[in-house]
CSV table of C-alpha atoms and ligand atoms in Angstrom, one decimal:
chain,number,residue,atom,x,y,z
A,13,UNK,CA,2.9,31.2,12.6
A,14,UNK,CA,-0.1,33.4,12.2
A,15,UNK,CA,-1.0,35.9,14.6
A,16,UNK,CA,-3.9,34.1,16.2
A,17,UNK,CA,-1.0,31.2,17.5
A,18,UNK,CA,-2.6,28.9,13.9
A,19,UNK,CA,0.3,27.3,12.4
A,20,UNK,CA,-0.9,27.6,8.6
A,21,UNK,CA,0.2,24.8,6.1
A,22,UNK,CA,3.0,26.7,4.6
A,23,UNK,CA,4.8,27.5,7.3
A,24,UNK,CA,3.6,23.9,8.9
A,25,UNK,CA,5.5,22.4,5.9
A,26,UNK,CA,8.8,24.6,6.9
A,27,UNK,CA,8.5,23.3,10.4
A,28,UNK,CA,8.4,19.9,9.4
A,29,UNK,CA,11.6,20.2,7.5
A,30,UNK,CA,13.4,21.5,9.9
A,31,UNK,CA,12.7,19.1,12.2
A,32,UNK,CA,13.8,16.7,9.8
A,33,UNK,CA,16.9,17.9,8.6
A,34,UNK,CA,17.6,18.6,12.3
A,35,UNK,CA,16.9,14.8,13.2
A,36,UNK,CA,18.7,13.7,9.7
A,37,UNK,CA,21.8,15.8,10.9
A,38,UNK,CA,21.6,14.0,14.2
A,39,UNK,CA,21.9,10.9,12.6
A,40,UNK,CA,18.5,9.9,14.3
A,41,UNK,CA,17.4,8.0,10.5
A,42,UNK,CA,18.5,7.5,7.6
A,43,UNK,CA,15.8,8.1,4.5
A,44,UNK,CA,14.2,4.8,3.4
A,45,UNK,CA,11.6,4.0,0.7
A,46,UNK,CA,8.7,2.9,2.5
A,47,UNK,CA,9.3,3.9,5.7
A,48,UNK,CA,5.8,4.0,6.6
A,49,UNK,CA,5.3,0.6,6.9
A,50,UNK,CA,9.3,-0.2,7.7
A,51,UNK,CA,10.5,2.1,9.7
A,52,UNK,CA,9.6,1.5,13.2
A,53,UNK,CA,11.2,3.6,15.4
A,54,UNK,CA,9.5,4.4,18.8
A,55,UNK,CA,11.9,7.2,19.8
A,56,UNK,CA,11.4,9.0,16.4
A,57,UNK,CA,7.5,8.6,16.8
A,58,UNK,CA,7.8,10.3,20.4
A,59,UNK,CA,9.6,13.0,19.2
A,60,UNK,CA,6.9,13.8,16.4
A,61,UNK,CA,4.2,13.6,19.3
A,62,UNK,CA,6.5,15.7,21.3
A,63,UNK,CA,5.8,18.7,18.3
A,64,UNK,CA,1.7,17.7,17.9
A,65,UNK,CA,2.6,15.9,15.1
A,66,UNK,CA,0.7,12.9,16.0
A,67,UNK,CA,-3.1,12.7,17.1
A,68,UNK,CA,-3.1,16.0,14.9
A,69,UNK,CA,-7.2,16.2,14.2
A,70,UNK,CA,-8.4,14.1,17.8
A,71,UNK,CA,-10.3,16.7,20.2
A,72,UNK,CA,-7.4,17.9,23.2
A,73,UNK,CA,-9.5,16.1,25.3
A,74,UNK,CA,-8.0,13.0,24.6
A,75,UNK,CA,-4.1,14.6,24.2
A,76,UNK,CA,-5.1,15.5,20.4
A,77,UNK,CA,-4.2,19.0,18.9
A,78,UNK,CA,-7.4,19.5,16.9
A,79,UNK,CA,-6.1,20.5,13.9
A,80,UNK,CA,-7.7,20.3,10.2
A,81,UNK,CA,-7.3,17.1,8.2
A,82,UNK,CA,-5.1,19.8,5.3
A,83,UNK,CA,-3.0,19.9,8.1
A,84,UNK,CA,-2.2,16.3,9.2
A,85,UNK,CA,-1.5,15.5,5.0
A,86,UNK,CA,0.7,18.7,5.1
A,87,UNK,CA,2.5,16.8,7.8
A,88,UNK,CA,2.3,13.3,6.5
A,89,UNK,CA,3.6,14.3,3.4
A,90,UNK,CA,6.9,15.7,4.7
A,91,UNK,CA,7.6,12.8,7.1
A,92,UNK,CA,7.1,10.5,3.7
A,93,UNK,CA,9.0,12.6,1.2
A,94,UNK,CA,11.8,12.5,3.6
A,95,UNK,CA,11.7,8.7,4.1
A,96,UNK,CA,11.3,9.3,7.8
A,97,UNK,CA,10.6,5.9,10.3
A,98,UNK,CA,7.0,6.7,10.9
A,99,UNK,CA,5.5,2.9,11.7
A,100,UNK,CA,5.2,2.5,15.0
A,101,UNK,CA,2.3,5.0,15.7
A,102,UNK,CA,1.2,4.6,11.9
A,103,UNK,CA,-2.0,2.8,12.1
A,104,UNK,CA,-3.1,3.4,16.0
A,105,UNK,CA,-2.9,7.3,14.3
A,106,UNK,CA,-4.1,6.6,10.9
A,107,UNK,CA,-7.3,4.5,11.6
A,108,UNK,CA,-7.5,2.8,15.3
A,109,UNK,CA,-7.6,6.4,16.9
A,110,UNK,CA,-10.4,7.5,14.7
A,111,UNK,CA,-12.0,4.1,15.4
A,112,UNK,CA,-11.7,4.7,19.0
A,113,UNK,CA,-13.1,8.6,18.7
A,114,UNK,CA,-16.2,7.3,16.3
A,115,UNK,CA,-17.3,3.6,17.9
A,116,UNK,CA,-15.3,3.8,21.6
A,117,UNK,CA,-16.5,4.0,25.1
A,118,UNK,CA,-15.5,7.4,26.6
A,119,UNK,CA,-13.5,4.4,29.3
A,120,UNK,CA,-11.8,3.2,26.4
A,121,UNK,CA,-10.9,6.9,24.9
A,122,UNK,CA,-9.3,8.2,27.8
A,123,UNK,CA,-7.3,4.4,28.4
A,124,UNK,CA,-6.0,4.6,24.8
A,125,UNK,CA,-5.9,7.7,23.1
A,126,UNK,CA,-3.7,10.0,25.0
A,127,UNK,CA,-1.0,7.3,25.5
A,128,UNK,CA,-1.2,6.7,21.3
A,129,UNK,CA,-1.1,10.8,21.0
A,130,UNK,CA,2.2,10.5,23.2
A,131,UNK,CA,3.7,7.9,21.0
A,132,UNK,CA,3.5,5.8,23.7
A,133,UNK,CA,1.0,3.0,23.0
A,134,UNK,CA,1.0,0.8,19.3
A,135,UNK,CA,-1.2,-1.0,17.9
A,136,UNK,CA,-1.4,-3.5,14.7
A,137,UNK,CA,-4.4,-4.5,12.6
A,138,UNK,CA,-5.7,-8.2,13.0
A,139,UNK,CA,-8.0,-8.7,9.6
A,140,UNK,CA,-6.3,-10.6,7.4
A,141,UNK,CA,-5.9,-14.6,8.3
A,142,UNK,CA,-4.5,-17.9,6.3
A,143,UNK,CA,-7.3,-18.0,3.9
A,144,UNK,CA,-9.0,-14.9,4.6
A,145,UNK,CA,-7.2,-11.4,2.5
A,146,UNK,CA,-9.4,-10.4,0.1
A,147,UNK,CA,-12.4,-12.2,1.2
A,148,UNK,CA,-12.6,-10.7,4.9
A,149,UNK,CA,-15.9,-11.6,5.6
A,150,UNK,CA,-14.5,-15.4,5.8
A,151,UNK,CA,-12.3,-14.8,8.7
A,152,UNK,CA,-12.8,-17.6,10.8
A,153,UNK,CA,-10.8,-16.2,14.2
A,154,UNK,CA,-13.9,-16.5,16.7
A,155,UNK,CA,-15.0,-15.0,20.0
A,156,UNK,CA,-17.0,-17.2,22.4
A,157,UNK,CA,-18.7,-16.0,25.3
A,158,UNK,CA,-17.1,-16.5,28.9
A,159,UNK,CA,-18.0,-14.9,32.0
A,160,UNK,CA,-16.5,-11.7,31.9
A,161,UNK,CA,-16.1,-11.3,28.4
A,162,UNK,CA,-14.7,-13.7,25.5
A,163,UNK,CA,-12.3,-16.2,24.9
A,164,UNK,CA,-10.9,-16.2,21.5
A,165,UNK,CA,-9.5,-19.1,19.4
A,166,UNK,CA,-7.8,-18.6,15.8
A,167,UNK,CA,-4.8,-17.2,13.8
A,168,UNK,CA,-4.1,-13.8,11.9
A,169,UNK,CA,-1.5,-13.4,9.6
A,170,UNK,CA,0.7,-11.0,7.4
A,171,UNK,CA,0.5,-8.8,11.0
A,172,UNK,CA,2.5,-5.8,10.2
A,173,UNK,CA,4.5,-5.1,13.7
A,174,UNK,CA,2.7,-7.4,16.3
A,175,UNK,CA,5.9,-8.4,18.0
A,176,UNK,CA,6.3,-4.7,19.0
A,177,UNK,CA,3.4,-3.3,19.3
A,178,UNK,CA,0.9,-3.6,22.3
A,179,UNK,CA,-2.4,-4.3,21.2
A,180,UNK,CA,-3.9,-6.2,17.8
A,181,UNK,CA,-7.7,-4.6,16.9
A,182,UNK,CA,-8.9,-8.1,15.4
A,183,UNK,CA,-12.2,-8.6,13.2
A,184,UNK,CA,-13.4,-12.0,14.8
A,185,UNK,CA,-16.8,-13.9,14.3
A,186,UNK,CA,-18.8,-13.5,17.7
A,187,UNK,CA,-21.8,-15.0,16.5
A,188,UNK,CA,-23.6,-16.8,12.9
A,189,UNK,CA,-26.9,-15.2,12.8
A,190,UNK,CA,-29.0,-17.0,11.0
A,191,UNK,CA,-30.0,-16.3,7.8
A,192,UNK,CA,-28.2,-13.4,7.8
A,193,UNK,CA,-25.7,-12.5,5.2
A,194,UNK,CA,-21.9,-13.6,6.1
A,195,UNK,CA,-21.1,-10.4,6.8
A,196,UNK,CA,-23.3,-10.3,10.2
A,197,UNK,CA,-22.3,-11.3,13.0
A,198,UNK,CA,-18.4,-9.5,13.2
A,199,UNK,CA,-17.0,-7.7,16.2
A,200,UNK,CA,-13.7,-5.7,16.8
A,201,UNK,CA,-12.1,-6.6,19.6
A,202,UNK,CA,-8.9,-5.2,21.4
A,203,UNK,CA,-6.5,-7.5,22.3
A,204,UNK,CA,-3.7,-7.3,24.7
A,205,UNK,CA,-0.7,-9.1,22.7
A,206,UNK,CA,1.0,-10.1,26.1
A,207,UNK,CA,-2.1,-11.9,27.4
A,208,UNK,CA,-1.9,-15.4,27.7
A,209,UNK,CA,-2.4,-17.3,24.6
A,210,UNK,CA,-1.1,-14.7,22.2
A,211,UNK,CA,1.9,-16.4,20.2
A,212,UNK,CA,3.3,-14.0,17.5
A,213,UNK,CA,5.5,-16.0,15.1
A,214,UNK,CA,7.7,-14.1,12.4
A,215,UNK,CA,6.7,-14.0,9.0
A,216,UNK,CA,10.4,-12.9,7.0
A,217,UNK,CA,10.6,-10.8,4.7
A,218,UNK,CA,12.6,-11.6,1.1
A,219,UNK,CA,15.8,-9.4,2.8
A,220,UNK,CA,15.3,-11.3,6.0
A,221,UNK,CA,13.4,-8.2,7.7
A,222,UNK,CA,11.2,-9.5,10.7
A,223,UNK,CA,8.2,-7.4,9.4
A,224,UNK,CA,5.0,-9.3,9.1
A,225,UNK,CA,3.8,-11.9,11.8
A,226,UNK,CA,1.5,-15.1,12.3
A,227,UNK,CA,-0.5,-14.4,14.9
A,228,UNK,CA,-1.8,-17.3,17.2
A,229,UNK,CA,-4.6,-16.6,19.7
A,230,UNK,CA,-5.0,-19.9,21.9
A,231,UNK,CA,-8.3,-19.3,24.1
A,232,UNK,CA,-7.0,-15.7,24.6
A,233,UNK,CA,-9.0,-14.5,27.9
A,234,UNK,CA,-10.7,-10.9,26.5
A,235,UNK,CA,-12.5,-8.7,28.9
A,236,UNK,CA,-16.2,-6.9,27.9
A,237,UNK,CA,-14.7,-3.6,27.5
A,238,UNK,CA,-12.1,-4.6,24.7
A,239,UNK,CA,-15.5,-4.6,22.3
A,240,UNK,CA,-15.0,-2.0,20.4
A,241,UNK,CA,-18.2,-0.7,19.1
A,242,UNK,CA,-21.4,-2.9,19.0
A,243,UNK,CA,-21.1,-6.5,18.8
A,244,UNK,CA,-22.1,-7.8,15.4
A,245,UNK,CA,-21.1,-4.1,13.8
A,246,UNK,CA,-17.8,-5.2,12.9
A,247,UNK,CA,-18.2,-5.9,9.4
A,248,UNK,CA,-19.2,-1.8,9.1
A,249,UNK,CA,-16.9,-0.5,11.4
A,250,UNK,CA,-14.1,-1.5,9.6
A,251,UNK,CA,-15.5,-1.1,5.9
A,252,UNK,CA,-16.2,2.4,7.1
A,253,UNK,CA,-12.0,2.7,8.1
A,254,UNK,CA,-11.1,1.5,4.7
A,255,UNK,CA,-11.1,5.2,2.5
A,256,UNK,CA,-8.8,6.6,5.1
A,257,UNK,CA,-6.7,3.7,4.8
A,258,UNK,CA,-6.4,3.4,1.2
A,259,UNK,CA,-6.8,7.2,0.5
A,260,UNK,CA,-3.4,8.8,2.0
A,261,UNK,CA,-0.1,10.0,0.5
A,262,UNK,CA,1.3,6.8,1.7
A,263,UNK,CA,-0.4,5.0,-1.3
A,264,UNK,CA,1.8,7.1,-3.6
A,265,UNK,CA,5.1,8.2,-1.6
A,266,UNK,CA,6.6,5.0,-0.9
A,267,UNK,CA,9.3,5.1,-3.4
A,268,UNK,CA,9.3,9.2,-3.2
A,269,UNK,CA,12.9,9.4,-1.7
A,270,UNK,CA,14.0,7.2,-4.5
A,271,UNK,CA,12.2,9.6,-7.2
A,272,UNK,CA,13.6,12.4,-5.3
A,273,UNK,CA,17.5,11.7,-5.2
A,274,UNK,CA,17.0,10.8,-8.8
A,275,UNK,CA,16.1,13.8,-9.6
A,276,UNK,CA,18.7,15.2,-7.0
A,277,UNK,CA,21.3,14.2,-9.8
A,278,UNK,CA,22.1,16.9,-12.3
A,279,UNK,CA,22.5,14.4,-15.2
A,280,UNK,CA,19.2,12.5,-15.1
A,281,UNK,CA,17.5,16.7,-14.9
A,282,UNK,CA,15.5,17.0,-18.2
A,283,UNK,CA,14.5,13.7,-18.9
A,284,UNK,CA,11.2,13.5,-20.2
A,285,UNK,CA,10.0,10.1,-17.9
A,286,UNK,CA,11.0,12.1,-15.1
A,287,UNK,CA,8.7,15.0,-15.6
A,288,UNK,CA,6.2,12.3,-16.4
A,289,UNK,CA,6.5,10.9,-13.1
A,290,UNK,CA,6.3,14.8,-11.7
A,291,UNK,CA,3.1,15.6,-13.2
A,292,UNK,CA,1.9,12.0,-12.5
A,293,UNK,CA,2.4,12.7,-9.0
A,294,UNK,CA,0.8,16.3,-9.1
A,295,UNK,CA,-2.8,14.5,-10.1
A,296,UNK,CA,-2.2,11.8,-7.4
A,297,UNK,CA,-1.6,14.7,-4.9
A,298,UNK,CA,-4.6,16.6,-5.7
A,299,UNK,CA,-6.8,13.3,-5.8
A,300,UNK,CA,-5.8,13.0,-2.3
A,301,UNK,CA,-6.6,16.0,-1.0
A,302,UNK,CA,-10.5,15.7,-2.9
A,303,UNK,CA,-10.5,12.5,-0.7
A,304,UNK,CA,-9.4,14.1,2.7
A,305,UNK,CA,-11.4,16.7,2.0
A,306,UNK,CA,-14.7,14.9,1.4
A,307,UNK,CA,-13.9,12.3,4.2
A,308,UNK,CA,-13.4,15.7,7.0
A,309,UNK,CA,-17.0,16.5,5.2
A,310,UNK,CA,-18.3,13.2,7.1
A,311,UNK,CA,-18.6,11.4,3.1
A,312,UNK,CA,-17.6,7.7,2.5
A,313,UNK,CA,-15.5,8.1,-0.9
A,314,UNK,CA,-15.0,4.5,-1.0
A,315,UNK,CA,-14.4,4.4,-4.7
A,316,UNK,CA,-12.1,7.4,-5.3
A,317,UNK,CA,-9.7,5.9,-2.4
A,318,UNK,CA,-9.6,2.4,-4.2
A,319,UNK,CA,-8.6,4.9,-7.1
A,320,UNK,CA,-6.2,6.5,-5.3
A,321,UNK,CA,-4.5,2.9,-4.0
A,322,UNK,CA,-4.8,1.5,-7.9
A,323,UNK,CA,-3.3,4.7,-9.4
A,324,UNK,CA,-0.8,5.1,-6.4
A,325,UNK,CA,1.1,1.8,-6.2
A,326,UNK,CA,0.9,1.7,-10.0
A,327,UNK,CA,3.0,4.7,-10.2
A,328,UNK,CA,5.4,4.1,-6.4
A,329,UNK,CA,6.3,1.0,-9.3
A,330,UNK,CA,7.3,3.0,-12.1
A,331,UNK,CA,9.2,5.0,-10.1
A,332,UNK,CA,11.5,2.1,-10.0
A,333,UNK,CA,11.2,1.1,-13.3
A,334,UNK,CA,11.7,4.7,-14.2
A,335,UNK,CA,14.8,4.6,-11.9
A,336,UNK,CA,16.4,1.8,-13.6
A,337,UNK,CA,16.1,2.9,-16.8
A,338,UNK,CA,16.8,6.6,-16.4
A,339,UNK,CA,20.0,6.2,-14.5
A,340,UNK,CA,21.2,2.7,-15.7
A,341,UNK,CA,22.2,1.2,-12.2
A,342,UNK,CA,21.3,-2.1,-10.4
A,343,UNK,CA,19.7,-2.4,-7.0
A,344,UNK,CA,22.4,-2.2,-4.1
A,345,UNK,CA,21.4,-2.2,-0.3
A,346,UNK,CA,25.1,-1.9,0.9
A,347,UNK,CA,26.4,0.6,-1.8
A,348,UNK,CA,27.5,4.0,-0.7
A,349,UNK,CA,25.7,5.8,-3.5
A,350,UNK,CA,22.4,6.7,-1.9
A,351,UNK,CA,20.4,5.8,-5.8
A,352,UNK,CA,21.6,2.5,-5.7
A,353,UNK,CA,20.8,1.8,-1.9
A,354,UNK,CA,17.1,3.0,-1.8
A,355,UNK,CA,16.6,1.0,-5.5
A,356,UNK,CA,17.2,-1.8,-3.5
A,357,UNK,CA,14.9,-0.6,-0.6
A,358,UNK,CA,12.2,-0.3,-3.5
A,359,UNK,CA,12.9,-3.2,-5.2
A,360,UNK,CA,12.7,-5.6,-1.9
A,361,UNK,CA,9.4,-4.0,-0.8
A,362,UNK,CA,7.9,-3.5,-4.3
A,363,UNK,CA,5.7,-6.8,-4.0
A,364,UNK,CA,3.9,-5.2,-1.1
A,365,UNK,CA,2.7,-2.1,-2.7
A,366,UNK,CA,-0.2,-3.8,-4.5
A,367,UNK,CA,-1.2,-6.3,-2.5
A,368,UNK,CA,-1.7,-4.7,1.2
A,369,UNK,CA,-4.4,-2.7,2.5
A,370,UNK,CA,-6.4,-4.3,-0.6
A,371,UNK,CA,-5.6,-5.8,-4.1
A,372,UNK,CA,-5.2,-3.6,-7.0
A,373,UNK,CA,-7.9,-6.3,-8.5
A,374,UNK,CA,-10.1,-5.9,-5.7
A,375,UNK,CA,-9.8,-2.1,-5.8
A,376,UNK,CA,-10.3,-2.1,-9.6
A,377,UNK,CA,-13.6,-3.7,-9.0
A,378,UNK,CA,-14.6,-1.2,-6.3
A,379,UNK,CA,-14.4,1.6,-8.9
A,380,UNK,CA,-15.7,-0.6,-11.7
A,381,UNK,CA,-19.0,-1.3,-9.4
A,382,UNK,CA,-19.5,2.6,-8.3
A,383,UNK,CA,-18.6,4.0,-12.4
A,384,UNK,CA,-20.6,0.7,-14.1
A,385,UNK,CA,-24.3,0.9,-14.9
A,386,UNK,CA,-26.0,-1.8,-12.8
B,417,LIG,C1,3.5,-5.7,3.5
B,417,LIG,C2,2.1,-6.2,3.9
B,417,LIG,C3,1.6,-5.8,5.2
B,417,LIG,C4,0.4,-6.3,5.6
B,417,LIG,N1,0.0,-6.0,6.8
B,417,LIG,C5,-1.2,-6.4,7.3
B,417,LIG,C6,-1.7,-6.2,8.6
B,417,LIG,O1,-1.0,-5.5,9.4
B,417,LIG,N2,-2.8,-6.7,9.0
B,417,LIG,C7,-3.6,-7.4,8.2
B,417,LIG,O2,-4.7,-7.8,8.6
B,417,LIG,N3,-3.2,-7.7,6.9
B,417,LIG,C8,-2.1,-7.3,6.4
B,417,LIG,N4,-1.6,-7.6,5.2
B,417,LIG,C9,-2.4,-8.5,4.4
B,417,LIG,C10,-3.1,-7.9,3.2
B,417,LIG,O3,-4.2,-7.1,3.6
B,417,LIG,C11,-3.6,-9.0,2.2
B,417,LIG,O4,-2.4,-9.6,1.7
B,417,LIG,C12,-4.5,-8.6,1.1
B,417,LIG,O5,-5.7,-8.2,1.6
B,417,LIG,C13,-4.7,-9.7,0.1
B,417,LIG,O6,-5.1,-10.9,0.7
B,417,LIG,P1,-4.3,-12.3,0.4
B,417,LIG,O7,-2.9,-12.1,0.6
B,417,LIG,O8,-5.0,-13.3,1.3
B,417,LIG,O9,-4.6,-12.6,-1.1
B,417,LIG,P2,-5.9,-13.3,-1.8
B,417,LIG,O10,-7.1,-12.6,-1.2
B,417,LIG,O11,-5.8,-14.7,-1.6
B,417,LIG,O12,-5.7,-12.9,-3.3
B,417,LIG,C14,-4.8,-13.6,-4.1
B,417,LIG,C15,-4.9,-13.1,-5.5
B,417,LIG,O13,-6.3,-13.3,-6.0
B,417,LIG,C16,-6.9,-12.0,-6.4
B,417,LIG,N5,-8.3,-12.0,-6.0
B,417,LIG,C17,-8.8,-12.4,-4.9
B,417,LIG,N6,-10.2,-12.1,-4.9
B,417,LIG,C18,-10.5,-11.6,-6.1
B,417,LIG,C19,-11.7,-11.2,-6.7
B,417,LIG,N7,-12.8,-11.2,-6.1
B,417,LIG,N8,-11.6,-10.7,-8.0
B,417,LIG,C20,-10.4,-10.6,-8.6
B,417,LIG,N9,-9.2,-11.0,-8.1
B,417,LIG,C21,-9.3,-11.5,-6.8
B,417,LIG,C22,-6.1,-10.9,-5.6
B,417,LIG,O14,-6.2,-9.7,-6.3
B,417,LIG,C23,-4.7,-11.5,-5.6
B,417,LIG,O15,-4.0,-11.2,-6.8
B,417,LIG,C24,-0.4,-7.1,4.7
B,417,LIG,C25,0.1,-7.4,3.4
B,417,LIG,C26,1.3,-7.0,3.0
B,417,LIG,C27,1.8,-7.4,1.7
């Protein structure tokens, strides 16, 4: 702590840990690859918001703690490196509370965002649907008119977390300009998942995890002031969310507690893959930070985040492959050797790394379309 009461990244960092190995010793987790995306654990997520670790760069007004974006990675890095349960409040902190601050009423600010900064209120992403991933602009979900609002018809799937969180932010069509290109005519809209007509189905996951849901909205009733934004912006809104969501240290720190008890383990020290994978990291790391840094300038680096997601589950990958090679032991979720147990953890939730929050084809041709002469 500085003396002007400014809790500076290095000593931010120290505070983290010892949070951690305080909640570690108290048996509140125990470290998981991916736990980002995996580990959903409401308690945990109160207790980080309990320290200002959540909500970390929103104004106070609205129960942030206005600190700098340097500051929130600092803090995101720990809580990944550890293999801390971080879901629940991951996205509402990640991209819908930014949403909220840029495109929100001030009514829908001060409904959501204090109760999110309290780890108190979670929300999953409706975007993707049964033959819309890739293609967004196809999704077919759609919003009709109705007295006080809309009523909204369709299905989202591969919804990370819908049976326990408490809203969805959907992309649904609300209108077909036209003429216009396919990408008019798009609205967010907040949607209560225990209003009537919301069925969320479980998806399974190869281990049998209930992670990922189909999402059915039956003529869900949605008021006017779940729009978020303008009606027809949709389409920008969320391409404008997409750097911070592809840009963060959870793109390359999925498998870090795997990398990190391997080279916990005296005899694998010295290996030249594994100092590979160190200074692999290092450039990941500092691509990051460019990124964070030119997204708190107000930029939109959407091609060095796509570079960051490419490069970044490329190498959470060949941490495994690394793994298996290096230390010569098979993938076992009920071992009692801690390697063997998060191998597993990365092996089972390998197939996700490339595909979600984008394609590594799609974000190859983001990059190839900003780099490539026209
Ligand atoms: C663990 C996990 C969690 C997820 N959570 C969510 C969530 O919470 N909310 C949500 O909305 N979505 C979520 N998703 C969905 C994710 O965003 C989609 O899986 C992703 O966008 C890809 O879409 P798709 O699965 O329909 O594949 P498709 O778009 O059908 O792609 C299939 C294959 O074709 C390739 N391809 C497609 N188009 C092109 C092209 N133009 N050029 C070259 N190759 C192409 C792709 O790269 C891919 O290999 C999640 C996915 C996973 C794996």
């Amino acid at each position: 702590m500085s003396g002007l009461g400014i809790v500076l990244p290095g000593s931010l960092r120290a505070a983290v840990r010892e949070f951690l190995a305080e909640q570690l010793s108290a048996g509140s987790f125990e470290p998981r690859c991916d736990s980002w995306l995996s580990g959903f654990s409401p308690q945990f997520s109160r207790a980080l918001a309990a320290r200002g670790w959540v909500a970390m760069t929103w104004p106070r007004e609205y129960g942030g703690h206005e600190r700098s974006e340097l500051e929130r990675l600092t803090v995101n890095e720990e809580l990944l490196a550890a293999g801390a349960p971080v879901a629940a409040h991951w996205f509402a902190d990640r991209q819908v509370g930014p949403g909220l601050l840029r495109h929100g009423t001030p009514g829908q600010r001060a409904r959501f965002l204090p109760a999110i900064a309290r780890g108190e209120c979670f929300f999953a992403i409706g975007m993707s649907e049964p033959d819309t991933g890739s293609d967004l602009a196809s999704v077919r979900t759609t919003a009709t008119r109705a007295d006080a609002g809309w009523r909204v018809t369709g299905t989202k799937l591969w919804t990370s977390h819908a049976h326990r969180s408490h809203y969805l932010l959907a992309l649904v069509r609300t209108s077909h300009p036209a003429g216009a290109a396919r990408h008019a005519g798009l609205s967010q809209l907040i949607i209560d998942l225990n209003a009537p007509g919301v069925h969320v189905r479980p998806v399974p996951f190869l281990d049998g995890e209930h992670h990922f849901n189909e999402v059915v909205l039956d003529d869900v009733p949605v008021s006017e002031d779940a729009l978020l934004g303008r009606e027809g912006e949709g389409w920008a809104q969320v391409t404008g969310e997409l750097a911070h969501e592809r840009s963060g240290p959870e793109r390359f720190l999925s498998t870090f507690p795997l990398l990190a008890e391997l080279a916990r383990q005296q005899s694998h020290r010295g290996q030249p893959e594994l100092g590979a994978l160190l200074a692999e990291l290092a450039t990941l790391r500092q691509l990051s930070r460019q990124v964070a840094e030119r997204l708190q300038a107000g930029e939109a680096p959407t091609a060095e985040a796509a570079l960051v997601k490419d490069l970044g589950t490329r190498f959470e990958n060949r941490v495994i492959d690394v793994t298996r090679r290096v230390a010569g032991i098979e993938p076992d979720p009920l071992s009692a050797e801690p390697l063997a147990r998060l191998l597993a953890d990365a092996v089972l939730h390998a197939p996700a790394f490339t595909l979600r929050g984008g394609t590594s084809e799609i974000m190859r041709g983001i990059v190839a379309r900003a780099v490539l002469p026209r």
